[in-house]
Amino acid sequence: MADRSQQTFNSPISDLQQDGPSSGGNVTHNSGAIFPGASYVTVGPSSTFQQINIHEAERSKENTGPTAPAGFTAGMTDLTPVSPFFTGRKAILSELETYFIVESPSTEAHEKKIFVLHGMGGAGKTQTALKFMSTFRKRFTQCYMINANSEESIMASYYDIALKNGLGEFSNWEAGLRWLSQHEEEWIFLYDNADDPDLDLGKFLPQSNHASSPKC
């Protein structure tokens, strides 16, 4: 191999002589002025450039990140307003207050606090839970409403929580679940429409001891 330090390039680029187009549409140049000992330099489509373009395309695909889960809509975990026609349920509301507010909070008790509201459809379970959560909203760090109708809707809800807490659009639903598990604050979740007996809701609960959740 020639010692590059001993090579001198005396001719400017303007001294290059174009020999004319070669086959395939490429342009060949007299290259001796710049590359002594070289016969031709081909300017045109290159397999190397094509490979680089392919790699860039693949990189672009990677940067798009995970897609949003099916059924996701921004803000889907916001609490819906309590119906202006809601009334009664004072005994149940009192039980919820005693369990979640009067007794030791989950962060002090070091355990999850779960309260199940069950009954016929349309009996007012969701409205009762929403009434309690709206009344004591300031007592909790954050309140979330999880659509527990299916695994897909739960995943979509956790993805919304991930976005709400600044994890970015390239996060996935599991990032939202992990974030909640790692931050020891007093959350409260309403798992609404959790009426599928075949749904393993336990695997979707934050793995921590500081969350509270009424389910209905």
PDB file of C-alpha atoms in Angstrom:
ATOM      1  CA  MET A   1       0.000   0.000   0.000  1.00  0.00           C
ATOM      2  CA  ALA A   2       1.332   3.457  -0.866  1.00  0.00           C
ATOM      3  CA  ASP A   3       2.363   5.805   1.880  1.00  0.00           C
ATOM      4  CA  ARG A   4      -0.360   8.440   1.761  1.00  0.00           C
ATOM      5  CA  SER A   5       1.842  10.989   3.507  1.00  0.00           C
ATOM      6  CA  GLN A   6       4.160  11.009   0.482  1.00  0.00           C
ATOM      7  CA  GLN A   7       1.421  11.611  -2.092  1.00  0.00           C
ATOM      8  CA  THR A   8       0.862  15.157  -3.342  1.00  0.00           C
ATOM      9  CA  PHE A   9      -2.246  16.472  -5.038  1.00  0.00           C
ATOM     10  CA  ASN A  10      -1.218  19.355  -7.274  1.00  0.00           C
ATOM     11  CA  SER A  11      -4.227  19.692  -9.540  1.00  0.00           C
ATOM     12  CA  PRO A  12      -7.434  21.455  -8.531  1.00  0.00           C
ATOM     13  CA  ILE A  13     -10.793  19.824  -9.067  1.00  0.00           C
ATOM     14  CA  SER A  14     -11.366  22.050 -12.101  1.00  0.00           C
ATOM     15  CA  ASP A  15      -8.579  20.199 -13.942  1.00  0.00           C
ATOM     16  CA  LEU A  16     -10.650  17.012 -14.056  1.00  0.00           C
ATOM     17  CA  GLN A  17     -11.564  16.051 -17.622  1.00  0.00           C
ATOM     18  CA  GLN A  18     -14.978  14.522 -18.156  1.00  0.00           C
ATOM     19  CA  ASP A  19     -14.686  11.585 -20.541  1.00  0.00           C
ATOM     20  CA  GLY A  20     -18.404  11.327 -21.119  1.00  0.00           C
ATOM     21  CA  PRO A  21     -21.202   9.094 -19.879  1.00  0.00           C
ATOM     22  CA  SER A  22     -20.488   5.432 -19.415  1.00  0.00           C
ATOM     23  CA  SER A  23     -22.953   2.585 -19.579  1.00  0.00           C
ATOM     24  CA  GLY A  24     -25.739   2.723 -17.005  1.00  0.00           C
ATOM     25  CA  GLY A  25     -25.909   6.510 -16.972  1.00  0.00           C
ATOM     26  CA  ASN A  26     -22.809   6.977 -14.770  1.00  0.00           C
ATOM     27  CA  VAL A  27     -20.236   9.685 -15.479  1.00  0.00           C
ATOM     28  CA  THR A  28     -16.535   8.768 -15.518  1.00  0.00           C
ATOM     29  CA  HIS A  29     -13.715  11.207 -14.942  1.00  0.00           C
ATOM     30  CA  ASN A  30      -9.979  11.291 -15.505  1.00  0.00           C
ATOM     31  CA  SER A  31      -8.942  10.877 -11.910  1.00  0.00           C
ATOM     32  CA  GLY A  32      -5.173  10.807 -12.075  1.00  0.00           C
ATOM     33  CA  ALA A  33      -4.865  14.366 -10.796  1.00  0.00           C
ATOM     34  CA  ILE A  34      -6.469  13.530  -7.477  1.00  0.00           C
ATOM     35  CA  PHE A  35      -5.903   9.779  -7.155  1.00  0.00           C
ATOM     36  CA  PRO A  36      -2.459   8.912  -8.645  1.00  0.00           C
ATOM     37  CA  GLY A  37      -2.428   5.393  -9.975  1.00  0.00           C
ATOM     38  CA  ALA A  38      -6.190   5.152 -10.228  1.00  0.00           C
ATOM     39  CA  SER A  39      -7.782   4.645 -13.628  1.00  0.00           C
ATOM     40  CA  TYR A  40     -11.334   5.844 -13.188  1.00  0.00           C
ATOM     41  CA  VAL A  41     -13.660   7.179 -10.558  1.00  0.00           C
ATOM     42  CA  THR A  42     -17.341   6.452 -11.143  1.00  0.00           C
ATOM     43  CA  VAL A  43     -19.928   8.991 -10.037  1.00  0.00           C
ATOM     44  CA  GLY A  44     -23.412   7.588  -9.918  1.00  0.00           C
ATOM     45  CA  PRO A  45     -25.693   5.162  -8.057  1.00  0.00           C
ATOM     46  CA  SER A  46     -23.751   3.149  -5.504  1.00  0.00           C
ATOM     47  CA  SER A  47     -24.651  -0.065  -3.731  1.00  0.00           C
ATOM     48  CA  THR A  48     -23.040   1.422  -0.632  1.00  0.00           C
ATOM     49  CA  PHE A  49     -25.356   4.433  -0.736  1.00  0.00           C
ATOM     50  CA  GLN A  50     -28.325   2.151  -1.344  1.00  0.00           C
ATOM     51  CA  GLN A  51     -27.393   0.118   1.732  1.00  0.00           C
ATOM     52  CA  ILE A  52     -27.113   3.284   3.790  1.00  0.00           C
ATOM     53  CA  ASN A  53     -30.567   4.363   2.621  1.00  0.00           C
ATOM     54  CA  ILE A  54     -31.967   0.981   3.624  1.00  0.00           C
ATOM     55  CA  HIS A  55     -30.387   1.276   7.077  1.00  0.00           C
ATOM     56  CA  GLU A  56     -31.805   4.773   7.504  1.00  0.00           C
ATOM     57  CA  ALA A  57     -35.264   3.505   6.571  1.00  0.00           C
ATOM     58  CA  GLU A  58     -34.984   0.707   9.116  1.00  0.00           C
ATOM     59  CA  ARG A  59     -33.843   3.209  11.729  1.00  0.00           C
ATOM     60  CA  SER A  60     -36.862   5.370  10.987  1.00  0.00           C
ATOM     61  CA  LYS A  61     -39.144   2.402  11.551  1.00  0.00           C
ATOM     62  CA  GLU A  62     -37.505   1.727  14.915  1.00  0.00           C
ATOM     63  CA  ASN A  63     -37.925   5.341  15.979  1.00  0.00           C
ATOM     64  CA  THR A  64     -41.676   5.210  15.508  1.00  0.00           C
ATOM     65  CA  GLY A  65     -41.862   3.149  18.702  1.00  0.00           C
ATOM     66  CA  PRO A  66     -44.802   1.078  19.912  1.00  0.00           C
ATOM     67  CA  THR A  67     -48.194   1.920  18.507  1.00  0.00           C
ATOM     68  CA  ALA A  68     -51.032   2.919  20.811  1.00  0.00           C
ATOM     69  CA  PRO A  69     -53.133  -0.020  22.056  1.00  0.00           C
ATOM     70  CA  ALA A  70     -56.440  -0.714  20.365  1.00  0.00           C
ATOM     71  CA  GLY A  71     -59.247   1.420  21.749  1.00  0.00           C
ATOM     72  CA  PHE A  72     -56.954   4.141  23.089  1.00  0.00           C
ATOM     73  CA  THR A  73     -58.232   7.705  23.223  1.00  0.00           C
ATOM     74  CA  ALA A  74     -56.336  10.541  24.880  1.00  0.00           C
ATOM     75  CA  GLY A  75     -57.739  11.382  28.313  1.00  0.00           C
ATOM     76  CA  MET A  76     -59.705   8.146  28.624  1.00  0.00           C
ATOM     77  CA  THR A  77     -58.665   7.741  32.286  1.00  0.00           C
ATOM     78  CA  ASP A  78     -60.070  11.124  33.337  1.00  0.00           C
ATOM     79  CA  LEU A  79     -62.926  10.888  35.807  1.00  0.00           C
ATOM     80  CA  THR A  80     -66.259  11.442  34.138  1.00  0.00           C
ATOM     81  CA  PRO A  81     -68.575  13.962  35.848  1.00  0.00           C
ATOM     82  CA  VAL A  82     -71.070  12.610  38.344  1.00  0.00           C
ATOM     83  CA  SER A  83     -74.604  12.582  36.999  1.00  0.00           C
ATOM     84  CA  PRO A  84     -76.593  15.593  38.255  1.00  0.00           C
ATOM     85  CA  PHE A  85     -79.411  13.132  38.981  1.00  0.00           C
ATOM     86  CA  PHE A  86     -77.311  11.005  41.362  1.00  0.00           C
ATOM     87  CA  THR A  87     -78.825  10.743  44.821  1.00  0.00           C
ATOM     88  CA  GLY A  88     -78.779   8.474  47.837  1.00  0.00           C
ATOM     89  CA  ARG A  89     -76.273   5.678  48.462  1.00  0.00           C
ATOM     90  CA  LYS A  90     -75.272   7.443  51.682  1.00  0.00           C
ATOM     91  CA  ALA A  91     -74.560   4.209  53.536  1.00  0.00           C
ATOM     92  CA  ILE A  92     -72.182   2.966  50.833  1.00  0.00           C
ATOM     93  CA  LEU A  93     -70.489   6.360  50.549  1.00  0.00           C
ATOM     94  CA  SER A  94     -69.961   6.327  54.309  1.00  0.00           C
ATOM     95  CA  GLU A  95     -68.352   2.874  54.095  1.00  0.00           C
ATOM     96  CA  LEU A  96     -66.036   4.054  51.337  1.00  0.00           C
ATOM     97  CA  GLU A  97     -65.043   7.095  53.374  1.00  0.00           C
ATOM     98  CA  THR A  98     -64.292   5.000  56.429  1.00  0.00           C
ATOM     99  CA  TYR A  99     -62.273   2.443  54.480  1.00  0.00           C
ATOM    100  CA  PHE A 100     -60.223   4.804  52.307  1.00  0.00           C
ATOM    101  CA  ILE A 101     -60.113   8.039  54.323  1.00  0.00           C
ATOM    102  CA  VAL A 102     -60.701   7.485  58.046  1.00  0.00           C
ATOM    103  CA  GLU A 103     -58.632   4.329  58.393  1.00  0.00           C
ATOM    104  CA  SER A 104     -54.873   4.319  57.707  1.00  0.00           C
ATOM    105  CA  PRO A 105     -54.088   5.176  54.089  1.00  0.00           C
ATOM    106  CA  SER A 106     -52.432   2.511  51.987  1.00  0.00           C
ATOM    107  CA  THR A 107     -49.027   4.246  52.153  1.00  0.00           C
ATOM    108  CA  GLU A 108     -49.079   3.932  55.938  1.00  0.00           C
ATOM    109  CA  ALA A 109     -50.728   0.512  56.071  1.00  0.00           C
ATOM    110  CA  HIS A 110     -48.268  -0.773  53.403  1.00  0.00           C
ATOM    111  CA  GLU A 111     -50.986  -2.646  51.596  1.00  0.00           C
ATOM    112  CA  LYS A 112     -53.317  -2.174  48.677  1.00  0.00           C
ATOM    113  CA  LYS A 113     -56.817  -1.175  49.650  1.00  0.00           C
ATOM    114  CA  ILE A 114     -59.491  -2.671  47.410  1.00  0.00           C
ATOM    115  CA  PHE A 115     -63.239  -2.176  47.710  1.00  0.00           C
ATOM    116  CA  VAL A 116     -65.605  -4.080  45.416  1.00  0.00           C
ATOM    117  CA  LEU A 117     -69.002  -2.647  44.523  1.00  0.00           C
ATOM    118  CA  HIS A 118     -71.184  -5.339  42.985  1.00  0.00           C
ATOM    119  CA  GLY A 119     -74.790  -5.515  41.912  1.00  0.00           C
ATOM    120  CA  MET A 120     -77.100  -5.504  38.943  1.00  0.00           C
ATOM    121  CA  GLY A 121     -76.266  -3.368  35.933  1.00  0.00           C
ATOM    122  CA  GLY A 122     -77.673   0.134  36.205  1.00  0.00           C
ATOM    123  CA  ALA A 123     -77.861   0.000  40.007  1.00  0.00           C
ATOM    124  CA  GLY A 124     -75.559   3.021  40.338  1.00  0.00           C
ATOM    125  CA  LYS A 125     -72.205   1.392  41.184  1.00  0.00           C
ATOM    126  CA  THR A 126     -70.138   3.587  38.875  1.00  0.00           C
ATOM    127  CA  GLN A 127     -71.928   6.779  39.916  1.00  0.00           C
ATOM    128  CA  THR A 128     -71.432   5.933  43.595  1.00  0.00           C
ATOM    129  CA  ALA A 129     -67.700   5.396  43.090  1.00  0.00           C
ATOM    130  CA  LEU A 130     -67.406   8.595  41.055  1.00  0.00           C
ATOM    131  CA  LYS A 131     -69.280  10.545  43.738  1.00  0.00           C
ATOM    132  CA  PHE A 132     -66.862   9.336  46.400  1.00  0.00           C
ATOM    133  CA  MET A 133     -63.770  10.033  44.279  1.00  0.00           C
ATOM    134  CA  SER A 134     -64.919  13.507  43.267  1.00  0.00           C
ATOM    135  CA  THR A 135     -65.729  14.368  46.894  1.00  0.00           C
ATOM    136  CA  PHE A 136     -62.298  13.325  48.189  1.00  0.00           C
ATOM    137  CA  ARG A 137     -60.274  14.069  45.082  1.00  0.00           C
ATOM    138  CA  LYS A 138     -57.829  16.355  46.897  1.00  0.00           C
ATOM    139  CA  ARG A 139     -57.091  13.588  49.371  1.00  0.00           C
ATOM    140  CA  PHE A 140     -55.320  11.573  46.654  1.00  0.00           C
ATOM    141  CA  THR A 141     -52.290  12.354  44.516  1.00  0.00           C
ATOM    142  CA  GLN A 142     -54.192  11.361  41.400  1.00  0.00           C
ATOM    143  CA  CYS A 143     -57.464   9.705  40.448  1.00  0.00           C
ATOM    144  CA  TYR A 144     -57.824   7.459  37.419  1.00  0.00           C
ATOM    145  CA  MET A 145     -60.759   5.683  35.818  1.00  0.00           C
ATOM    146  CA  ILE A 146     -59.731   2.387  34.197  1.00  0.00           C
ATOM    147  CA  ASN A 147     -62.020   0.802  31.623  1.00  0.00           C
ATOM    148  CA  ALA A 148     -61.861  -2.808  32.851  1.00  0.00           C
ATOM    149  CA  ASN A 149     -64.219  -4.211  30.245  1.00  0.00           C
ATOM    150  CA  SER A 150     -61.413  -6.208  28.574  1.00  0.00           C
ATOM    151  CA  GLU A 151     -57.646  -6.696  28.590  1.00  0.00           C
ATOM    152  CA  GLU A 152     -57.364  -4.395  25.577  1.00  0.00           C
ATOM    153  CA  SER A 153     -59.268  -1.572  27.273  1.00  0.00           C
ATOM    154  CA  ILE A 154     -57.134  -1.907  30.421  1.00  0.00           C
ATOM    155  CA  MET A 155     -53.942  -1.736  28.334  1.00  0.00           C
ATOM    156  CA  ALA A 156     -55.251   1.337  26.540  1.00  0.00           C
ATOM    157  CA  SER A 157     -56.021   2.950  29.906  1.00  0.00           C
ATOM    158  CA  TYR A 158     -52.501   2.341  31.231  1.00  0.00           C
ATOM    159  CA  TYR A 159     -51.066   3.744  28.010  1.00  0.00           C
ATOM    160  CA  ASP A 160     -53.052   6.914  28.668  1.00  0.00           C
ATOM    161  CA  ILE A 161     -51.601   7.036  32.198  1.00  0.00           C
ATOM    162  CA  ALA A 162     -48.092   6.694  30.731  1.00  0.00           C
ATOM    163  CA  LEU A 163     -48.694   9.708  28.493  1.00  0.00           C
ATOM    164  CA  LYS A 164     -50.233  11.728  31.330  1.00  0.00           C
ATOM    165  CA  ASN A 165     -47.092  11.236  33.413  1.00  0.00           C
ATOM    166  CA  GLY A 166     -44.671  12.338  30.733  1.00  0.00           C
ATOM    167  CA  LEU A 167     -43.372   8.960  29.600  1.00  0.00           C
ATOM    168  CA  GLY A 168     -43.696   9.943  25.950  1.00  0.00           C
ATOM    169  CA  GLU A 169     -45.613   8.713  22.943  1.00  0.00           C
ATOM    170  CA  PHE A 170     -43.053   5.949  22.326  1.00  0.00           C
ATOM    171  CA  SER A 171     -43.961   4.274  25.633  1.00  0.00           C
ATOM    172  CA  ASN A 172     -46.196   1.225  25.923  1.00  0.00           C
ATOM    173  CA  TRP A 173     -48.998   0.404  28.339  1.00  0.00           C
ATOM    174  CA  GLU A 174     -46.621  -1.515  30.623  1.00  0.00           C
ATOM    175  CA  ALA A 175     -44.599   1.669  31.148  1.00  0.00           C
ATOM    176  CA  GLY A 176     -47.655   3.263  32.737  1.00  0.00           C
ATOM    177  CA  LEU A 177     -48.149   0.288  35.045  1.00  0.00           C
ATOM    178  CA  ARG A 178     -44.463   0.267  36.071  1.00  0.00           C
ATOM    179  CA  TRP A 179     -44.473   4.003  36.696  1.00  0.00           C
ATOM    180  CA  LEU A 180     -47.375   3.695  39.111  1.00  0.00           C
ATOM    181  CA  SER A 181     -45.704   0.777  40.890  1.00  0.00           C
ATOM    182  CA  GLN A 182     -42.464   2.698  41.395  1.00  0.00           C
ATOM    183  CA  HIS A 183     -43.896   5.962  42.734  1.00  0.00           C
ATOM    184  CA  GLU A 184     -45.036   5.666  46.335  1.00  0.00           C
ATOM    185  CA  GLU A 185     -47.914   8.070  46.366  1.00  0.00           C
ATOM    186  CA  GLU A 186     -51.577   7.795  47.227  1.00  0.00           C
ATOM    187  CA  TRP A 187     -53.306   6.895  43.950  1.00  0.00           C
ATOM    188  CA  ILE A 188     -56.917   5.842  43.617  1.00  0.00           C
ATOM    189  CA  PHE A 189     -58.260   3.917  40.626  1.00  0.00           C
ATOM    190  CA  LEU A 190     -61.787   3.103  39.604  1.00  0.00           C
ATOM    191  CA  TYR A 191     -61.814  -0.159  37.642  1.00  0.00           C
ATOM    192  CA  ASP A 192     -65.125   0.275  35.875  1.00  0.00           C
ATOM    193  CA  ASN A 193     -67.173  -2.466  34.171  1.00  0.00           C
ATOM    194  CA  ALA A 194     -65.023  -5.238  35.659  1.00  0.00           C
ATOM    195  CA  ASP A 195     -67.702  -7.851  35.054  1.00  0.00           C
ATOM    196  CA  ASP A 196     -65.866 -10.479  32.971  1.00  0.00           C
ATOM    197  CA  PRO A 197     -65.274 -13.524  35.234  1.00  0.00           C
ATOM    198  CA  ASP A 198     -62.572 -14.813  32.880  1.00  0.00           C
ATOM    199  CA  LEU A 199     -60.519 -11.619  33.058  1.00  0.00           C
ATOM    200  CA  ASP A 200     -57.466 -11.891  35.335  1.00  0.00           C
ATOM    201  CA  LEU A 201     -57.601  -8.401  36.763  1.00  0.00           C
ATOM    202  CA  GLY A 202     -54.869  -9.134  39.302  1.00  0.00           C
ATOM    203  CA  LYS A 203     -52.069  -9.049  36.732  1.00  0.00           C
ATOM    204  CA  PHE A 204     -53.059  -5.509  35.784  1.00  0.00           C
ATOM    205  CA  LEU A 205     -52.889  -4.099  39.313  1.00  0.00           C
ATOM    206  CA  PRO A 206     -49.829  -1.980  40.188  1.00  0.00           C
ATOM    207  CA  GLN A 207     -47.260  -4.094  42.033  1.00  0.00           C
ATOM    208  CA  SER A 208     -47.034  -1.798  45.016  1.00  0.00           C
ATOM    209  CA  ASN A 209     -48.579  -1.261  48.421  1.00  0.00           C
ATOM    210  CA  HIS A 210     -49.846   2.274  48.016  1.00  0.00           C
ATOM    211  CA  ALA A 211     -52.766   2.112  45.585  1.00  0.00           C
ATOM    212  CA  SER A 212     -56.448   2.238  46.434  1.00  0.00           C
ATOM    213  CA  SER A 213     -59.118   0.992  44.091  1.00  0.00           C
ATOM    214  CA  PRO A 214     -62.874   0.645  44.180  1.00  0.00           C
ATOM    215  CA  LYS A 215     -64.058  -1.840  41.553  1.00  0.00           C
ATOM    216  CA  CYS A 216     -67.512  -2.034  40.050  1.00  0.00           C
TER     217      CYS A 216
END
